[in-house]
Structures are given as C-alpha cells and as structure tokens.
Short mmCIF file of C-alpha atoms in Angstrom, two decimals:
data_model
loop_
_atom_site.label_atom_id
_atom_site.label_comp_id
_atom_site.label_asym_id
_atom_site.label_seq_id
_atom_site.Cartn_x
_atom_site.Cartn_y
_atom_site.Cartn_z
CA MET A 1 0.00 0.00 0.00
CA SER A 2 1.45 3.35 -0.96
CA ASN A 3 1.64 6.29 1.44
CA TRP A 4 -1.16 8.01 -0.39
CA ASP A 5 -3.46 5.02 -0.02
CA ARG A 6 -2.63 4.79 3.67
CA PHE A 7 -3.41 8.48 4.06
CA LEU A 8 -6.80 8.06 2.36
CA GLU A 9 -7.48 4.90 4.35
CA THR A 10 -6.81 6.84 7.56
CA PHE A 11 -8.46 10.22 7.04
CA PHE A 12 -11.04 9.48 4.32
CA ASN A 13 -12.08 5.95 5.19
CA ALA A 14 -15.26 5.40 3.18
CA LYS A 15 -16.61 2.64 5.41
CA VAL A 16 -16.21 4.65 8.61
CA MET A 17 -17.57 7.76 6.94
CA ALA A 18 -20.68 5.98 5.70
CA LYS A 19 -21.27 4.50 9.13
CA TYR A 20 -21.02 7.78 11.01
CA LEU A 21 -22.59 10.11 8.46
CA PRO A 22 -25.99 10.07 10.21
CA ASP A 23 -24.29 11.00 13.52
CA ILE A 24 -22.50 13.94 11.93
CA LEU A 25 -25.71 15.09 10.23
CA HIS A 26 -27.48 14.95 13.55
CA GLY A 27 -24.61 16.96 15.05
CA MET A 28 -25.06 19.54 12.30
CA LEU A 29 -28.72 19.93 13.24
CA VAL A 30 -27.80 20.45 16.89
CA THR A 31 -25.12 22.99 15.89
CA ILE A 32 -27.59 24.88 13.69
CA GLU A 33 -30.23 24.86 16.42
CA LEU A 34 -27.75 26.08 19.04
CA ALA A 35 -26.33 28.71 16.71
CA ALA A 36 -29.78 30.03 15.74
CA LEU A 37 -30.86 30.31 19.38
CA VAL A 38 -27.62 32.09 20.30
CA ILE A 39 -27.89 34.55 17.41
CA VAL A 40 -31.53 35.47 18.07
CA ALA A 41 -31.24 35.74 21.85
CA GLY A 42 -27.84 37.46 21.81
CA LEU A 43 -28.72 40.10 19.21
CA VAL A 44 -32.08 40.87 20.82
CA ALA A 45 -30.60 41.10 24.33
CA GLY A 46 -27.80 43.32 23.03
CA LEU A 47 -30.28 45.63 21.31
CA ALA A 48 -32.41 45.79 24.45
CA LEU A 49 -29.36 46.77 26.51
CA ALA A 50 -28.31 49.42 23.98
CA LEU A 51 -31.81 50.95 23.96
CA LEU A 52 -31.92 50.88 27.75
CA ARG A 53 -28.56 52.60 27.78
CA SER A 54 -29.80 55.34 25.44
CA LEU A 55 -32.34 56.38 28.09
CA GLY A 56 -29.41 57.74 30.09
CA PHE A 57 -29.97 56.65 33.72
CA ARG A 58 -26.49 56.87 35.16
CA PRO A 59 -26.60 53.96 37.65
CA VAL A 60 -28.21 51.69 35.05
CA ASN A 61 -25.64 52.70 32.46
CA LEU A 62 -22.72 51.97 34.77
CA LEU A 63 -24.17 48.53 35.40
CA ILE A 64 -24.63 47.89 31.66
CA VAL A 65 -21.06 48.95 30.91
CA PHE A 66 -19.77 46.65 33.63
CA VAL A 67 -21.77 43.66 32.38
CA VAL A 68 -20.64 44.31 28.81
CA ASP A 69 -17.00 44.61 29.87
CA LEU A 70 -17.29 41.45 31.95
CA PHE A 71 -18.52 39.31 29.09
CA ARG A 72 -16.06 40.82 26.65
CA ALA A 73 -13.15 40.03 28.96
CA LEU A 74 -14.09 36.48 30.00
CA PRO A 75 -13.19 33.61 27.64
CA PRO A 76 -16.43 31.87 26.55
CA LEU A 77 -15.07 28.50 27.64
CA VAL A 78 -14.57 29.83 31.19
CA ILE A 79 -18.22 30.95 31.32
CA ILE A 80 -19.41 27.60 29.99
CA VAL A 81 -17.32 25.70 32.54
CA PHE A 82 -18.58 27.93 35.35
CA ILE A 83 -22.24 27.45 34.45
CA TYR A 84 -21.95 23.72 33.81
CA PHE A 85 -19.61 22.68 36.63
CA GLY A 86 -20.16 25.54 39.08
CA LEU A 87 -23.92 26.05 39.29
CA PRO A 88 -24.74 22.46 40.36
CA ALA A 89 -23.18 23.45 43.71
CA VAL A 90 -26.31 25.52 44.34
CA GLN A 91 -28.68 22.83 43.08
CA LEU A 92 -28.97 24.33 39.61
CA SER A 93 -27.98 21.83 36.94
CA PRO A 94 -28.34 23.30 33.45
CA SER A 95 -27.67 20.81 30.66
CA GLY A 96 -24.61 21.18 28.45
CA PHE A 97 -26.82 22.58 25.70
CA VAL A 98 -28.33 25.24 27.97
CA SER A 99 -24.92 26.10 29.48
CA THR A 100 -23.38 26.62 26.05
CA TRP A 101 -26.39 28.55 24.78
CA LEU A 102 -26.48 30.84 27.83
CA SER A 103 -22.73 31.53 27.75
CA LEU A 104 -22.55 32.35 24.06
CA THR A 105 -25.74 34.43 24.29
CA LEU A 106 -24.23 36.54 27.09
CA VAL A 107 -21.02 37.00 25.08
CA LEU A 108 -22.89 37.97 21.90
CA MET A 109 -25.14 40.28 23.94
CA ALA A 110 -22.09 42.11 25.27
CA PHE A 111 -20.35 42.48 21.91
CA SER A 112 -23.50 43.46 20.02
CA GLU A 113 -24.54 46.01 22.66
CA GLU A 114 -21.19 47.69 22.18
CA ILE A 115 -21.64 47.80 18.40
CA TYR A 116 -25.26 49.02 18.52
CA TRP A 117 -24.25 51.69 21.01
CA ALA A 118 -21.42 52.90 18.82
CA GLY A 119 -23.86 53.02 15.91
CA ILE A 120 -26.40 55.05 17.85
CA THR A 121 -23.85 57.56 19.17
CA SER A 122 -22.06 57.90 15.84
CA ILE A 123 -24.97 59.74 14.19
CA ALA A 124 -24.31 63.41 14.75
CA LYS A 125 -26.95 65.48 16.52
CA GLY A 126 -27.04 67.84 13.54
CA GLN A 127 -28.59 65.04 11.47
CA TRP A 128 -31.54 64.90 13.86
CA GLU A 129 -31.90 68.64 13.98
CA ALA A 130 -31.65 69.09 10.22
CA ALA A 131 -34.18 66.35 9.49
CA ARG A 132 -36.64 67.64 12.08
CA SER A 133 -36.33 71.20 10.82
CA THR A 134 -37.29 70.11 7.30
CA GLY A 135 -40.60 68.96 8.76
CA LEU A 136 -39.97 65.24 9.22
CA SER A 137 -41.56 63.74 12.31
CA TYR A 138 -39.59 61.96 15.04
CA GLY A 139 -40.48 58.54 13.59
CA GLN A 140 -39.67 59.57 10.02
CA THR A 141 -36.34 61.00 11.12
CA LEU A 142 -35.47 57.80 12.96
CA ILE A 143 -36.49 55.49 10.13
CA ASN A 144 -35.41 57.49 7.08
CA VAL A 145 -32.39 59.42 8.30
CA VAL A 146 -30.77 57.99 11.42
CA LEU A 147 -31.26 54.23 11.17
CA PRO A 148 -30.02 53.83 7.56
CA GLN A 149 -26.76 55.53 8.50
CA ALA A 150 -26.41 53.69 11.80
CA LEU A 151 -27.17 50.29 10.26
CA ARG A 152 -24.68 50.81 7.49
CA LEU A 153 -22.02 51.34 10.12
CA THR A 154 -23.01 48.51 12.40
CA ILE A 155 -23.97 45.66 10.08
CA PRO A 156 -20.49 44.60 8.90
CA PRO A 157 -18.87 44.46 12.37
CA LEU A 158 -22.02 42.90 13.78
CA THR A 159 -22.02 40.15 11.14
CA ASN A 160 -18.35 39.33 11.61
CA ARG A 161 -18.66 39.26 15.39
CA THR A 162 -21.77 37.09 15.24
CA ILE A 163 -19.99 34.57 13.01
CA ALA A 164 -16.95 34.47 15.31
CA ILE A 165 -19.10 33.87 18.38
CA THR A 166 -21.35 31.33 16.67
CA LYS A 167 -18.26 29.25 15.85
CA GLY A 168 -17.98 28.90 19.62
CA THR A 169 -20.79 26.32 19.53
CA ALA A 170 -17.93 23.82 19.09
CA LEU A 171 -17.02 24.57 22.72
CA GLY A 172 -20.17 22.67 23.68
CA THR A 173 -18.10 19.50 23.18
CA VAL A 174 -16.37 20.19 26.48
CA VAL A 175 -19.71 19.92 28.31
CA ALA A 176 -21.00 16.92 26.32
CA VAL A 177 -23.32 18.65 23.85
CA SER A 178 -23.93 16.33 20.92
CA GLU A 179 -23.03 18.93 18.29
CA ILE A 180 -20.74 18.25 15.32
CA LEU A 181 -17.41 18.10 17.14
CA GLY A 182 -18.85 16.11 20.05
CA MET A 183 -20.38 13.53 17.71
CA ALA A 184 -17.14 13.30 15.73
CA SER A 185 -14.98 12.86 18.82
CA SER A 186 -17.03 9.97 20.14
CA ALA A 187 -17.15 8.44 16.66
CA VAL A 188 -13.34 8.59 16.54
CA SER A 189 -13.00 6.72 19.81
CA ASN A 190 -15.60 4.14 18.73
CA SER A 191 -14.17 3.48 15.30
CA TYR A 192 -10.53 4.09 16.15
CA ASN A 193 -10.25 6.07 12.93
CA PRO A 194 -10.01 9.86 12.49
CA SER A 195 -12.28 10.05 9.41
CA PRO A 196 -15.23 11.37 11.49
CA LEU A 197 -13.04 14.37 12.39
CA THR A 198 -12.47 14.98 8.69
CA MET A 199 -16.23 14.88 8.21
CA ALA A 200 -16.67 17.31 11.11
CA ALA A 201 -14.18 19.68 9.51
CA ILE A 202 -16.10 19.52 6.22
CA ALA A 203 -19.41 20.03 8.05
CA TYR A 204 -18.10 23.17 9.74
CA LEU A 205 -16.82 24.49 6.44
CA ILE A 206 -20.21 23.88 4.80
CA LEU A 207 -21.91 25.84 7.58
CA PHE A 208 -19.43 28.67 8.15
CA PHE A 209 -17.51 29.25 4.92
CA PRO A 210 -20.50 30.83 3.15
CA MET A 211 -21.09 33.02 6.22
CA VAL A 212 -17.48 34.25 6.25
CA VAL A 213 -17.61 35.03 2.52
CA PHE A 214 -20.94 36.80 3.04
CA GLY A 215 -19.41 38.87 5.85
CA ARG A 216 -16.53 39.87 3.60
CA TRP A 217 -18.96 40.84 0.83
CA LEU A 218 -21.02 42.94 3.26
CA GLU A 219 -17.87 44.72 4.40
CA THR A 220 -17.02 45.87 0.86
CA ARG A 221 -20.65 46.54 -0.03
CA MET A 222 -21.30 48.77 2.94
CA ALA A 223 -17.97 50.59 3.01
CA TRP A 224 -18.16 54.33 2.50
CA LYS A 225 -16.53 55.49 -0.69
CA ARG A 226 -13.48 57.51 0.25
CA MET B 1 -23.69 31.45 48.70
CA LEU B 2 -20.30 32.92 49.68
CA GLN B 3 -19.39 29.62 51.32
CA THR B 4 -19.98 27.96 47.97
CA PHE B 5 -18.59 30.38 45.40
CA LEU B 6 -16.00 32.35 47.37
CA ASN B 7 -14.86 30.02 50.10
CA PHE B 8 -11.88 31.59 51.87
CA GLU B 9 -10.28 28.28 52.92
CA ILE B 10 -10.44 27.05 49.36
CA ILE B 11 -9.11 30.31 47.95
CA LYS B 12 -6.06 29.86 50.18
CA ALA B 13 -5.58 26.26 49.12
CA ALA B 14 -6.16 26.85 45.40
CA TRP B 15 -4.15 30.05 45.11
CA PRO B 16 -0.74 28.47 44.29
CA ILE B 17 -2.33 26.12 41.72
CA LEU B 18 -4.09 29.02 40.01
CA LEU B 19 -1.00 31.20 40.12
CA ALA B 20 0.96 28.52 38.26
CA GLY B 21 -1.89 28.42 35.74
CA LEU B 22 -1.81 32.19 35.31
CA GLY B 23 1.94 32.02 34.68
CA ASN B 24 1.37 29.43 31.96
CA THR B 25 -1.46 31.46 30.40
CA VAL B 26 0.80 34.50 30.20
CA MET B 27 3.66 32.44 28.75
CA LEU B 28 1.33 30.79 26.24
CA SER B 29 -0.02 34.20 25.19
CA LEU B 30 3.52 35.50 24.78
CA VAL B 31 4.20 32.60 22.39
CA VAL B 32 0.97 32.50 20.37
CA VAL B 33 0.39 36.25 19.87
CA PRO B 34 3.77 36.83 18.14
CA LEU B 35 3.30 33.57 16.24
CA GLY B 36 -0.06 34.75 14.91
CA LEU B 37 1.36 38.19 14.12
CA ILE B 38 4.20 36.65 12.13
CA GLY B 39 1.77 34.46 10.20
CA GLY B 40 -0.52 37.40 9.58
CA LEU B 41 2.29 39.68 8.51
CA GLY B 42 3.46 37.05 6.02
CA LEU B 43 -0.04 36.75 4.56
CA ALA B 44 -0.53 40.52 4.39
CA MET B 45 2.85 41.09 2.70
CA LEU B 46 2.01 38.44 0.12
CA ALA B 47 -1.39 40.03 -0.46
CA SER B 48 0.21 43.41 -1.03
CA VAL B 49 1.32 42.02 -4.38
CA ARG B 50 -1.85 43.26 -6.05
CA LYS B 51 -2.21 40.45 -8.56
CA PRO B 52 -5.45 38.48 -8.71
CA TRP B 53 -3.67 35.12 -8.95
CA VAL B 54 -1.90 35.91 -5.67
CA ARG B 55 -4.84 37.53 -3.91
CA TRP B 56 -7.59 35.02 -4.57
CA PRO B 57 -5.82 31.95 -3.16
CA LEU B 58 -4.74 34.04 -0.16
CA MET B 59 -8.30 35.19 0.50
CA ALA B 60 -9.51 31.61 0.22
CA TRP B 61 -6.83 30.54 2.74
CA VAL B 62 -7.81 33.30 5.16
CA ASP B 63 -11.54 32.62 4.87
CA PHE B 64 -10.92 28.89 5.25
CA PHE B 65 -9.30 29.36 8.63
CA ARG B 66 -11.74 32.05 9.68
CA ALA B 67 -14.59 29.62 9.01
CA PHE B 68 -12.95 26.84 11.03
CA PRO B 69 -13.67 26.85 14.77
CA PRO B 70 -10.23 26.89 16.45
CA LEU B 71 -11.25 24.08 18.78
CA VAL B 72 -12.00 21.83 15.79
CA LEU B 73 -8.58 22.60 14.35
CA LEU B 74 -6.95 21.89 17.70
CA ILE B 75 -8.78 18.57 18.21
CA PHE B 76 -7.97 17.56 14.64
CA LEU B 77 -4.26 18.12 15.25
CA PHE B 78 -4.32 16.60 18.72
CA ALA B 79 -6.59 13.58 18.18
CA GLY B 80 -6.44 13.09 14.42
CA LEU B 81 -2.78 13.33 13.48
CA PRO B 82 -1.60 10.58 15.87
CA PHE B 83 -3.45 8.14 13.57
CA ALA B 84 -1.01 9.16 10.84
CA GLY B 85 1.87 8.50 13.23
CA LEU B 86 2.34 12.17 14.12
CA GLU B 87 2.19 12.60 17.88
CA LEU B 88 2.79 16.30 18.47
CA GLY B 89 1.78 16.93 22.08
CA GLY B 90 -0.56 19.61 23.43
CA PHE B 91 1.80 22.56 23.27
CA ALA B 92 2.86 22.02 19.65
CA CYS B 93 -0.78 21.49 18.61
CA VAL B 94 -1.85 24.72 20.29
CA CYS B 95 0.99 26.57 18.56
CA ILE B 96 0.15 25.24 15.10
CA ALA B 97 -3.61 25.78 15.51
CA PHE B 98 -3.08 29.35 16.72
CA PHE B 99 -0.56 30.06 13.99
CA LEU B 100 -3.12 29.03 11.36
CA ASN B 101 -6.25 30.48 12.98
CA THR B 102 -5.08 33.76 14.45
CA GLY B 103 -2.60 34.20 11.61
CA ALA B 104 -5.58 34.33 9.25
CA TYR B 105 -7.34 36.95 11.39
CA TYR B 106 -4.22 39.08 11.82
CA GLY B 107 -3.51 38.68 8.10
CA GLU B 108 -6.94 39.99 7.15
CA ILE B 109 -6.58 42.98 9.48
CA LEU B 110 -3.07 43.86 8.31
CA ARG B 111 -4.08 43.48 4.67
CA ALA B 112 -6.89 45.96 5.19
CA GLY B 113 -4.36 48.24 6.87
CA ILE B 114 -1.89 48.01 4.00
CA ASP B 115 -4.72 48.61 1.50
CA SER B 116 -5.67 51.76 3.38
CA VAL B 117 -2.29 53.37 2.71
CA PRO B 118 -2.51 55.29 -0.59
CA THR B 119 -0.32 53.95 -3.41
CA GLY B 120 1.21 57.43 -3.73
CA GLN B 121 3.09 56.68 -0.51
CA THR B 122 4.72 53.64 -2.06
CA GLU B 123 5.51 55.48 -5.28
CA ALA B 124 7.02 58.42 -3.43
CA ALA B 125 9.11 56.15 -1.23
CA ARG B 126 10.32 54.11 -4.19
CA SER B 127 11.21 57.23 -6.15
CA THR B 128 13.46 58.42 -3.31
CA GLY B 129 15.49 55.27 -3.86
CA LEU B 130 14.13 53.01 -1.10
CA GLY B 131 13.91 49.33 -2.01
CA ARG B 132 10.65 47.37 -2.04
CA ILE B 133 11.26 45.86 1.40
CA GLN B 134 12.48 49.15 2.86
CA THR B 135 9.36 50.88 1.54
CA MET B 136 7.15 48.24 3.11
CA LEU B 137 8.94 48.27 6.47
CA PHE B 138 9.57 51.98 6.95
CA VAL B 139 6.79 53.70 5.01
CA VAL B 140 3.75 51.50 4.45
CA LEU B 141 3.62 49.25 7.52
CA PRO B 142 3.87 51.96 10.20
CA GLN B 143 0.92 53.81 8.67
CA ALA B 144 -1.00 50.57 8.08
CA VAL B 145 -0.59 49.47 11.70
CA ARG B 146 -1.72 52.85 12.97
CA ASN B 147 -4.84 52.71 10.79
CA VAL B 148 -5.96 49.30 12.07
CA LEU B 149 -4.65 49.48 15.64
CA PRO B 150 -8.09 48.98 17.28
CA ASP B 151 -8.69 45.82 15.22
CA LEU B 152 -5.22 44.50 16.02
CA LEU B 153 -5.76 45.02 19.74
CA SER B 154 -9.23 43.54 19.61
CA ASN B 155 -7.89 40.43 17.91
CA THR B 156 -5.10 40.18 20.47
CA LEU B 157 -7.71 40.21 23.22
CA GLU B 158 -9.51 37.35 21.47
CA VAL B 159 -6.26 35.40 21.12
CA ILE B 160 -5.47 35.71 24.83
CA LYS B 161 -8.99 34.56 25.68
CA LEU B 162 -8.59 31.70 23.23
CA THR B 163 -5.58 30.31 25.12
CA SER B 164 -8.20 28.83 27.47
CA LEU B 165 -8.74 26.20 24.75
CA GLY B 166 -5.38 24.79 25.80
CA SER B 167 -7.21 23.23 28.75
CA VAL B 168 -8.91 20.82 26.34
CA VAL B 169 -5.56 19.31 25.35
CA ALA B 170 -4.31 19.28 28.97
CA MET B 171 -2.10 22.36 28.81
CA PRO B 172 -1.77 23.44 32.47
CA GLU B 173 -3.02 27.00 31.85
CA LEU B 174 -5.37 28.99 34.08
CA LEU B 175 -8.66 27.29 33.19
CA PHE B 176 -7.14 23.80 33.32
CA GLN B 177 -5.60 24.45 36.74
CA ALA B 178 -8.91 25.84 38.00
CA ARG B 179 -10.71 22.69 36.84
CA GLN B 180 -8.10 20.56 38.61
CA ALA B 181 -8.47 22.55 41.82
CA GLN B 182 -12.24 22.35 41.54
CA SER B 183 -12.29 18.57 41.21
CA LEU B 184 -9.85 18.25 44.13
CA THR B 185 -11.94 20.46 46.45
CA TYR B 186 -15.46 19.65 45.20
CA ASN B 187 -16.14 23.39 45.22
CA PRO B 188 -16.58 25.89 42.36
CA THR B 189 -14.54 28.63 44.09
CA PRO B 190 -11.41 28.00 41.95
CA ILE B 191 -13.41 28.59 38.76
CA VAL B 192 -14.83 31.84 40.13
CA LEU B 193 -11.32 32.85 41.08
CA ALA B 194 -9.97 31.99 37.63
CA ALA B 195 -12.76 34.04 36.04
CA ALA B 196 -11.88 36.96 38.32
CA ILE B 197 -8.22 36.68 37.32
CA TYR B 198 -9.10 36.65 33.59
CA PHE B 199 -11.35 39.65 34.10
CA LEU B 200 -8.83 41.72 36.07
CA MET B 201 -6.09 40.85 33.59
CA LEU B 202 -8.12 41.76 30.48
CA TRP B 203 -10.38 44.54 31.73
CA PRO B 204 -7.92 47.39 31.01
CA LEU B 205 -7.60 46.15 27.43
CA VAL B 206 -11.39 45.95 27.03
CA ARG B 207 -11.79 49.52 28.35
CA LEU B 208 -9.12 50.84 26.01
CA LEU B 209 -10.69 49.02 23.08
CA SER B 210 -14.19 50.28 23.69
CA ARG B 211 -12.81 53.83 23.62
CA LEU B 212 -10.79 53.28 20.45
CA GLU B 213 -13.70 51.54 18.68
CA ASN B 214 -16.19 54.25 19.51
CA ARG B 215 -13.80 56.87 18.22
CA ALA B 216 -13.09 54.92 15.01
CA LEU B 217 -16.77 54.35 14.27
CA ALA B 218 -17.68 57.97 14.98
CA ALA B 219 -14.90 59.15 12.66
CA ARG B 220 -16.27 56.98 9.85
CA GLY B 221 -19.83 58.21 10.27
#
C-alpha cells in the first residue's frame, strides 16, 4: 500500500464515513439549532441593553457597561465551565446545551450592545436637527435618516462578530453537547479512525464558509466610498 | 452562597495552583500572539502584491481558517494526526492551531491596513530610492498598523482569551488548573477565582478598546 493510499485509508475511510454520516448530520442539526438560538437571543438582548442605555440613567448605564466589559473580557469557555460545573453546587444543573447557549448568548449580547451603542452615538446630533427642521416627524427622522446611516455602520462588524461567536458552539463539546465536534470525537473513539473528524471539519466548512464570505462581501458593499 | 462560590479556605488552598496556571497562560499568550502576528504579517505582505492570482488563493486561505472553529482545528491536530503517526503533544498542537487560525485573522486585518495606505506613498518612497522591502517596512507598515490598531488590539484580546482552549488538550493554563483545583476540592470557588483573574487581567484592554472603537466608528460616520 502506498503512502497516499494509507493516508486516504486513515483520514477518508469510506466505510467509517458511511457508518457515522448520520451522527454527523445529527450533530449539524444540533449545531444549527444552538447557533440560531444564540444569534436570536444574543442580538435581541444586546439591542435591548443598547436601547436601555440610550435612556441615560447613570446607575443603570454603569451597570450595563460593567456587564458588557465582563462578558467581553471572559473567555467563553470559562463561562461555559462555570455554568456547567459551578452552578450544580447551588442545586442548579443546566444541561450542556443550555450552558453553552447561555454563555454564548451573554457574550454575543455584550459584543452586540457595544456595536449598537457605537452606531447610535455615531450619528451626529445635527442630522436629527436638520431632518426635524425640514418637517420630518420623530419617527420619520429615525427610520429614514438615522437608522439607515447607523445600520450601514453597524452591520459589517455585527455580522463578523456574530460569526466568530457562533463558531464557539464547538465549545459545547467540552460539556458533552452532541453537536458536530462532540459527535465526531465519540465516533473517533468508537471506530478508532479519524475520518469522522475529517467529516466534522467539512461540516463546519459547509456551515461557516458561506457566512465568512458573506461577511466579507457585506464589508465591501457597505464601506463608505473615500 | 459565599461559602460555595468564594470560600476563603479554598481560595487559600487553590491560590498556588491558580498562580501557576496564570503564569502558563501568560507564557502561552507570549508565544501565540507573536506567532499569529508573524503568520498574519506574512499573509498581508504576500497580499500586497496586487495580482489576482496571488490575492484570490490568499483570500480563500484566510476565509478557510476564519470559518474553522479553532477548537475543531486543535482537536484535529491533537486527536487526528496521531493516527497518521504524528504525535505532536498539546503545546505544539496549540501553537500550530493558533498560527493558522489567528494568523488568518491578523492577516486579514493587516491586509486591510496596507490597502488603506494610498499607493502614492509607495511610489514616493520608491522614487526616493528606497527598495521594495524598505518601503514596506519603513513607510507602508507603520501607517498601516496605525490605521488598524483597534482591530489588532481587539484580535489580540480574542487570542489571549482563546488560550483557554489549551485546557482541552491538557495544557496546564489557568482554566485547566482551575478545573483541577475544583475537582480536588469539590467546590466551584477555583473557577470563580480563575474568572476573576481573567477579568482583572483583560479589563484594562477591554476599556481601552471600547474607547478606540467608539472613536473609530464615529470618525467613519
């Protein structure tokens, strides 16, 4: 057997791949489900915090800034480990899925709040005043003047950050979530062959490569012409 | 509650274990950040050759590793390669995975930085007799780095946070040590303590970044 054949036999073993394909597909579904829940909850929570912050209550704002800083500074894996292994000490036992979802949601909330906030504050006051003085109402000004400019600024960084955090669903493996990497790892120890890991790698590329390319396209599309 | 999550006895007992972990986290960061920067600089320099047949494969490379969760890369190296007779050990795997993953991120940032420097700068530098490499090092790169400094710092923050993945391949860094201490004491205090250490270590960087980012976004608007 040549080296090339041995390589294929090891990393692209057709028999092993066929056997574990359903597992990996199931893992993909779990990853998609987890990712979707994280994206929705994280972006909504971040927007809620940013809107709350725009009301301008000082004590509330200090608290928001602290929470945002906290979840920007902590590694997601540390938060997952704390929730999964730490909370049972007070009789709370969230599952691995819930622990991962909650951690990544908090992280995405923090990062997206920061981006929304920057978007809101970046629109100069003069824009408001000018639009209002031409006779536009508050709602019209918000929808037709302020939001289009703010969104154009925030969407590219928001997309890239969301993708980066969503990739963190793979961390669920550490707390026994049956997502792609978790399924692949157990398949490797059952079959004593690394082909399931190759499949996992391909599965992640199928899910995330289009998103990364989309993010890059958005970045060029929404850039201001200099 | 305090007895459970901030138990003084356990803090005393776990402190030396965590301190060793912190030392390793700092050391690991000092290895992987420069490694990623070198990888990224290489990619960005290559991409500054503005030819499509150079740029497209480079972009594909960068997007490939940006699409790949770093943990998957790490597990692949750590658990997959031994089947091909390549037993690399946790540290080497972390280094390679970070070189590929964070190198791609740094590369993308630096490329954007180099692109943001007008070509007139290069032409002017070249016409004064500077060589290609001299132009890149002394004229283009300093301006490029200044233009994308917030992104570079933000990525560095992510890289330092990412070193916690080392715990998965049994590198004795902060998170790993905290897990060890936790399973020895049956108490989550070490994890709380580790989180506090991460936070105190990285908070100044987060503060600085949020200022820089706000300023950058406002300037663009």
